[in-house]
Coordinates of C-alpha atoms and ligand atoms in Angstrom, one line a residue:
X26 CA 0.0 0.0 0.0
X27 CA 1.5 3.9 -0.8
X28 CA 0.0 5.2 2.0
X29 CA -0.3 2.7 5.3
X30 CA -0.7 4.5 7.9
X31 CA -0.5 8.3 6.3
X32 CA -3.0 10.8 8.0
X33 CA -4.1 12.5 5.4
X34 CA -6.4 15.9 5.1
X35 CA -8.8 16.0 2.1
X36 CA -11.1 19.0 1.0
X37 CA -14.3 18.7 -1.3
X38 CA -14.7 14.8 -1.0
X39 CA -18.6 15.0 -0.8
X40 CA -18.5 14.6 -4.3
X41 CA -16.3 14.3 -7.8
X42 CA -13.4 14.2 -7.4
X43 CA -12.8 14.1 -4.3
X44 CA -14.9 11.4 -3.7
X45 CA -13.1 9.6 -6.2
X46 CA -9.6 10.4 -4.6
X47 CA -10.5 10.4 -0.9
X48 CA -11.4 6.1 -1.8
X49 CA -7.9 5.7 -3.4
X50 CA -6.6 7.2 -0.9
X51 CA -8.4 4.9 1.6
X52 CA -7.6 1.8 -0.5
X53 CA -3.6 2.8 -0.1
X54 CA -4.1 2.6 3.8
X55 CA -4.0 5.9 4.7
X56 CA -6.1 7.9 7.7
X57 CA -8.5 10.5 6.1
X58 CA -9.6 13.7 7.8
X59 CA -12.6 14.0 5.1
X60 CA -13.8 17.6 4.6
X61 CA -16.8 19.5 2.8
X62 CA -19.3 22.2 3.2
X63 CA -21.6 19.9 5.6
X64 CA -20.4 16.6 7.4
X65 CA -24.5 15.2 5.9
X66 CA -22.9 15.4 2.5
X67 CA -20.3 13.3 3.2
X68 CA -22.0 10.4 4.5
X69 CA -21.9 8.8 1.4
X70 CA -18.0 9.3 0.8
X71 CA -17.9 7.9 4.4
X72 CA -20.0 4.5 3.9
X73 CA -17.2 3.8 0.8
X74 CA -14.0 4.4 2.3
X75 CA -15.3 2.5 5.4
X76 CA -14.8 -0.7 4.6
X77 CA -11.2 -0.2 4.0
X78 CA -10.5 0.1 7.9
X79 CA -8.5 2.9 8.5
X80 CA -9.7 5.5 10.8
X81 CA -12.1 8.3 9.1
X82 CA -13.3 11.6 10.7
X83 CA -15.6 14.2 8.9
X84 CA -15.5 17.7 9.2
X85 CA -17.6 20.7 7.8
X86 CA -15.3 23.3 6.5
X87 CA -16.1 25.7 4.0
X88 CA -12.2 26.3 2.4
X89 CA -13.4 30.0 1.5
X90 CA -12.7 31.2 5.5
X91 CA -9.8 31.5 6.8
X92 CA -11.2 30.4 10.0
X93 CA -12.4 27.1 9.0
X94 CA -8.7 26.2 7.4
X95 CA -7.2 26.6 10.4
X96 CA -9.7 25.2 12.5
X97 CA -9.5 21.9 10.1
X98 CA -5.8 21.7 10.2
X99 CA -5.5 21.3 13.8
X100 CA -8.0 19.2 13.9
X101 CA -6.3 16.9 11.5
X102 CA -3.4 16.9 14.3
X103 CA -5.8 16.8 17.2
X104 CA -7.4 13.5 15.9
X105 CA -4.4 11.9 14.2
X106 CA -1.4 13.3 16.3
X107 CA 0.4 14.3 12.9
X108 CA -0.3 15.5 9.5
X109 CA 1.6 13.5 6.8
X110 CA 0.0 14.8 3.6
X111 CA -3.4 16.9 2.4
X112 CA -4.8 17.2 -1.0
X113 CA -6.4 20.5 -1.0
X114 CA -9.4 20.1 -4.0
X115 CA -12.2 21.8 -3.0
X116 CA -13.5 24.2 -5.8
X117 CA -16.3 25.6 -8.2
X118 CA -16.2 26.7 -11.5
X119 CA -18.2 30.3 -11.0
X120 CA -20.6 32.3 -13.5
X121 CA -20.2 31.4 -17.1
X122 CA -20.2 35.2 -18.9
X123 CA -17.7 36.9 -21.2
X124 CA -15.3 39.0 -18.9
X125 CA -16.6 42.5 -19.5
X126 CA -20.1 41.0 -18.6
X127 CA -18.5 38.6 -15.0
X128 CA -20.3 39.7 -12.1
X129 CA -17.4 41.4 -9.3
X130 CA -19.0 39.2 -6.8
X131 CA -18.4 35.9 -8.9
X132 CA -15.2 36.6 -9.2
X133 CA -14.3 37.3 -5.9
X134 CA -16.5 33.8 -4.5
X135 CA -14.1 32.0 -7.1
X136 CA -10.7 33.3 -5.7
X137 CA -12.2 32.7 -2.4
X138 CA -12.4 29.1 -2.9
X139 CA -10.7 28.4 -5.5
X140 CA -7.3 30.0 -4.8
X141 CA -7.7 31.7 -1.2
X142 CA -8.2 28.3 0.2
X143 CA -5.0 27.2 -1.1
X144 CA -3.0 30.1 0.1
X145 CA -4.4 29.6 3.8
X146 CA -4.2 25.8 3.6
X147 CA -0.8 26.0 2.4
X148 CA 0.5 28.2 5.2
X149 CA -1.0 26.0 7.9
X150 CA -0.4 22.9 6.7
X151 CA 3.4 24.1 6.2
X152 CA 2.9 25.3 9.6
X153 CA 2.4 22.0 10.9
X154 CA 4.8 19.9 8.6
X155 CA 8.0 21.7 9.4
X156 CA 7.5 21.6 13.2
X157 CA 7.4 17.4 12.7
X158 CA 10.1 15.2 12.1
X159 CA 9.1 13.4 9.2
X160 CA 7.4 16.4 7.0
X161 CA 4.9 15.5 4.9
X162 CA 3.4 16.0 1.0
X163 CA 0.8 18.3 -0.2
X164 CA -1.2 18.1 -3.7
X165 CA -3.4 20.8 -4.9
X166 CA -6.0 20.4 -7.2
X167 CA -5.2 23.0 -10.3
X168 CA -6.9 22.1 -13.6
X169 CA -5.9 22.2 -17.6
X170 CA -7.4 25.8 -16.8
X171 CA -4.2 26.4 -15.3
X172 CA -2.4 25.8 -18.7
X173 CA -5.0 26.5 -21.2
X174 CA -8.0 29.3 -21.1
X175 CA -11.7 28.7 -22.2
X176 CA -13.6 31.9 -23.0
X177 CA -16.6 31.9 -20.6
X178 CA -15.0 30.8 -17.2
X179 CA -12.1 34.0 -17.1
X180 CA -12.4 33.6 -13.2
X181 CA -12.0 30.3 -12.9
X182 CA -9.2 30.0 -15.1
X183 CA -7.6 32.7 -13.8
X184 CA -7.7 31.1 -10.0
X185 CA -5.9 27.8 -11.3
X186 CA -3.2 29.5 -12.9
X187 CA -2.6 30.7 -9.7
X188 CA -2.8 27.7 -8.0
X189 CA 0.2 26.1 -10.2
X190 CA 2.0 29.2 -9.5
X191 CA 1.4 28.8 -5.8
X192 CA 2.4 25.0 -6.1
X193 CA 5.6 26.0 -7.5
X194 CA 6.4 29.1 -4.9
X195 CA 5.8 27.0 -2.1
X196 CA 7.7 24.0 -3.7
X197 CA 10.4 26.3 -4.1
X198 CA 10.7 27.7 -0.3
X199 CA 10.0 24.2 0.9
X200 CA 11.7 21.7 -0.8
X201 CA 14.8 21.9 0.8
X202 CA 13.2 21.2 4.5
X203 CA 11.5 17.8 3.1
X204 CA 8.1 19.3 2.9
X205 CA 7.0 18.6 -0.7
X206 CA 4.1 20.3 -2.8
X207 CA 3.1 19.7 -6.2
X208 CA -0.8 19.7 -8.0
X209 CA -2.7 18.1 -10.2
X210 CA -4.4 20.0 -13.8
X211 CA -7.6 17.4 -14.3
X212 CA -8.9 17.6 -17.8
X213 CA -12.4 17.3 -18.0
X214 CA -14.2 14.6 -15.6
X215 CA -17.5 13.3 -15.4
X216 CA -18.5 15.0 -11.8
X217 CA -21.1 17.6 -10.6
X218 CA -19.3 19.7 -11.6
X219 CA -18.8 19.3 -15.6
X220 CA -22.9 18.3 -15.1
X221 CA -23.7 21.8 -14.4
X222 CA -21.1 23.5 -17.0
X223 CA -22.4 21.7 -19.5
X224 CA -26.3 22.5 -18.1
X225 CA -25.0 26.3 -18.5
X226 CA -24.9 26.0 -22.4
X227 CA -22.7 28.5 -22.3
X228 CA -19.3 26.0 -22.6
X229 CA -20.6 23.2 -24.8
X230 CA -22.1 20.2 -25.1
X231 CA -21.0 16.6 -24.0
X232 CA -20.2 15.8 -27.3
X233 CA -18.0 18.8 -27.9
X234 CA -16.5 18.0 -24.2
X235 CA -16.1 14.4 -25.0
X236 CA -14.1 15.1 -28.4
X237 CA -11.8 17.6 -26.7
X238 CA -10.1 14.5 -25.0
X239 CA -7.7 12.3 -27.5
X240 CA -8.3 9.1 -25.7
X241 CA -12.1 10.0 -26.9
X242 CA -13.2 9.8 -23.4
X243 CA -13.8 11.8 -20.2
X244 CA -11.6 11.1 -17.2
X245 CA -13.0 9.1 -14.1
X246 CA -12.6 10.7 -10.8
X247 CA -10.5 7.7 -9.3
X248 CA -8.2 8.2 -12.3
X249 CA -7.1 11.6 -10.8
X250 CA -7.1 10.2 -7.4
X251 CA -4.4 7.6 -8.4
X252 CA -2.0 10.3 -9.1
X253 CA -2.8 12.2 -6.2
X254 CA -2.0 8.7 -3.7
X255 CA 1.0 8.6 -6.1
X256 CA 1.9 12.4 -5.6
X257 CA 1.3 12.1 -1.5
X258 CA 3.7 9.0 -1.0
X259 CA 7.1 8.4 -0.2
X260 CA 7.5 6.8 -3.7
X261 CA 7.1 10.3 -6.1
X262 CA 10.0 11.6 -3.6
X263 CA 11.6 13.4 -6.8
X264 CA 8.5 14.8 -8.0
X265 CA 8.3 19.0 -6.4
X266 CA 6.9 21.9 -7.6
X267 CA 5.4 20.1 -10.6
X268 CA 1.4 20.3 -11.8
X269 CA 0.9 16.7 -13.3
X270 CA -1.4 17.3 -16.2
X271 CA -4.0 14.5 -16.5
X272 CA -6.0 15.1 -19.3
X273 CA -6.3 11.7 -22.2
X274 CA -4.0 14.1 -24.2
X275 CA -6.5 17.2 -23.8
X276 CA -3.3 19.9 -23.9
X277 CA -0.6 18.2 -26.6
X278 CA -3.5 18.5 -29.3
Ligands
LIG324 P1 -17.7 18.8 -7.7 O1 -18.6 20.0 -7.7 O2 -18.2 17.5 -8.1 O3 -17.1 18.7 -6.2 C1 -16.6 19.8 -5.5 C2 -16.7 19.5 -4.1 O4 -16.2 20.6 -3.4 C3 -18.2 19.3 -3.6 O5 -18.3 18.2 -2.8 C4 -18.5 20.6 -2.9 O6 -19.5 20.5 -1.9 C5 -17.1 21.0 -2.4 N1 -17.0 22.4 -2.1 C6 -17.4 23.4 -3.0 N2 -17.2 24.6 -2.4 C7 -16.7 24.3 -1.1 C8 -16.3 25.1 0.0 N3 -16.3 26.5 -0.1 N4 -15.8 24.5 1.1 C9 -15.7 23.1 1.1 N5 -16.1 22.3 0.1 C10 -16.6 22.9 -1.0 O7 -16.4 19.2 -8.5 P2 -15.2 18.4 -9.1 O8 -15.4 18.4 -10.6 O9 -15.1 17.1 -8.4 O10 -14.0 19.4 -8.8 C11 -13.1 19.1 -7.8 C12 -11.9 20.0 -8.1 O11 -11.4 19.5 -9.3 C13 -12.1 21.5 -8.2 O12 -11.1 22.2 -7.7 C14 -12.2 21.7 -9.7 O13 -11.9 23.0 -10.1 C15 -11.2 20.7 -10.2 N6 -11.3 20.3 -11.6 C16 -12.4 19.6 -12.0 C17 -12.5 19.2 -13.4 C18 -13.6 18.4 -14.0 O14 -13.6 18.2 -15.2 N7 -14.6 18.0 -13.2 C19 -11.4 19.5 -14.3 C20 -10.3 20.2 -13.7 C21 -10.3 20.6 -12.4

């Protein structure tokens, strides 16, 4: 198993990805600290990773307060007694408008969770690794929208690009004290998510989303969460500062 006996933080697992990862993660044997915007939602992401037999704790956190970061980091500690690795993925897409038409407010709810979340999780979560003798991995969720635009979604992209930019500034000023960061870019995945983009009409259709993938297929969320165990374990100990597309060939084409 990568990850026996890792406690492990995980944001936005009620669904998607997330989901997808956080039962990966479980399979590789490590302790999950399972985090979402109500602990209700997560009763279903609970009831899969169960039977794996590690020990699993849910906790409401909504990543867009400051507050509720910190809060869920030491909790992670509190319950576990050290944190060995967190995959920071909860996000939303936002309004779907041409920029000179995005509502202020939308942008501002996507930095909030989208990229605020990150920048307080990372400081706390650094926090926390470099006061423990073994240190510990962290993966954040990015997106192709961190290497590629899409007209319709300016905010959203714009908050990934920042992401990978934060993954490789933190990678940078942490690397050297064993703490190592890097993030995945997803292409696009059957989740929630996609569903409600594509309910928008304002970015495509399935077909078009479908095409846009050279393997001629969308992504399943446990596909992105094998990377992620991958990413958080002792065995990608070369791998820093990098965001790991995983997109069936979306950004070579
Ligand atoms: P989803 O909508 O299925 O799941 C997102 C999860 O995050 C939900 O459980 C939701 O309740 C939670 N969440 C949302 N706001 C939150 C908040 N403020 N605090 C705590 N939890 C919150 O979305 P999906 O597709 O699984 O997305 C997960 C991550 O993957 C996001 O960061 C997204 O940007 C990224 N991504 C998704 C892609 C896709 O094709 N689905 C492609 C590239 C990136």
């Amino acid at each position: 198993m990568l990850l026996k006996g890792k406690n492990i933080v995980a944001t936005g697992v009620a669904t998607g990805i997330g989901q997808g990862t956080a039962l990966v993660l479980a399979r590789e044997g490590a302790n999950l600290l399972l985090c979402d915007l109500s602990v209700e939602a997560m009763a279903e992401t609970l009831a899969l990773v169960q039977p794996y037999g590690g020990h699993y704790h849910c906790l409401q956190v909504d990543v867009s307060k400051k507050e509720n970061i910190e809060n869920m980091v030491a909790k992670a500690v509190e319950l576990f007694g050290s944190l060995d690795g967190a995959f920071n993925n909860a996000g939303i897409s936002g309004a779907t408008a041409p920029l000179d038409e995005y509502p202020d407010e939308d942008f501002e709810r996507v930095m909030d969770t989208n990229l605020r979340s990150i920048w307080w999780s990372l400081k706390s979560q650094i926090n926390v690794m470099m006061g423990q003798e073994t240190k510990g991995a962290i993966v954040n969720t990015a997106s192709v929208g961190a290497i590629v635009g899409k007209p319709g979604i300016s905010a959203y992209i714009a908050s990934k690009h920042a992401v990978s930019g934060l993954t490789k500034n933190a990678a940078l000023e942490y690397g050297k004290f064993g703490v190592r960061v890097n993030a995945v870019c997803p292409g696009v995945i059957r989740t929630p998510m996609l569903d409600s983009l594509i309910k928008s009409g304002k970015v495509g259709s399935e077909a078009d989303w479908n095409a846009i993938q050279p393997i001629g297929r969308l992504g399943t969320t446990e596909e992105i969460g094998e990377a992620v165990a991958w990413l958080l374990s002792d065995r990608s100990s070369l791998i820093h500062g990098q965001s790991i597309v995983l997109d069936g060939g979306f950004t070579v084409s």
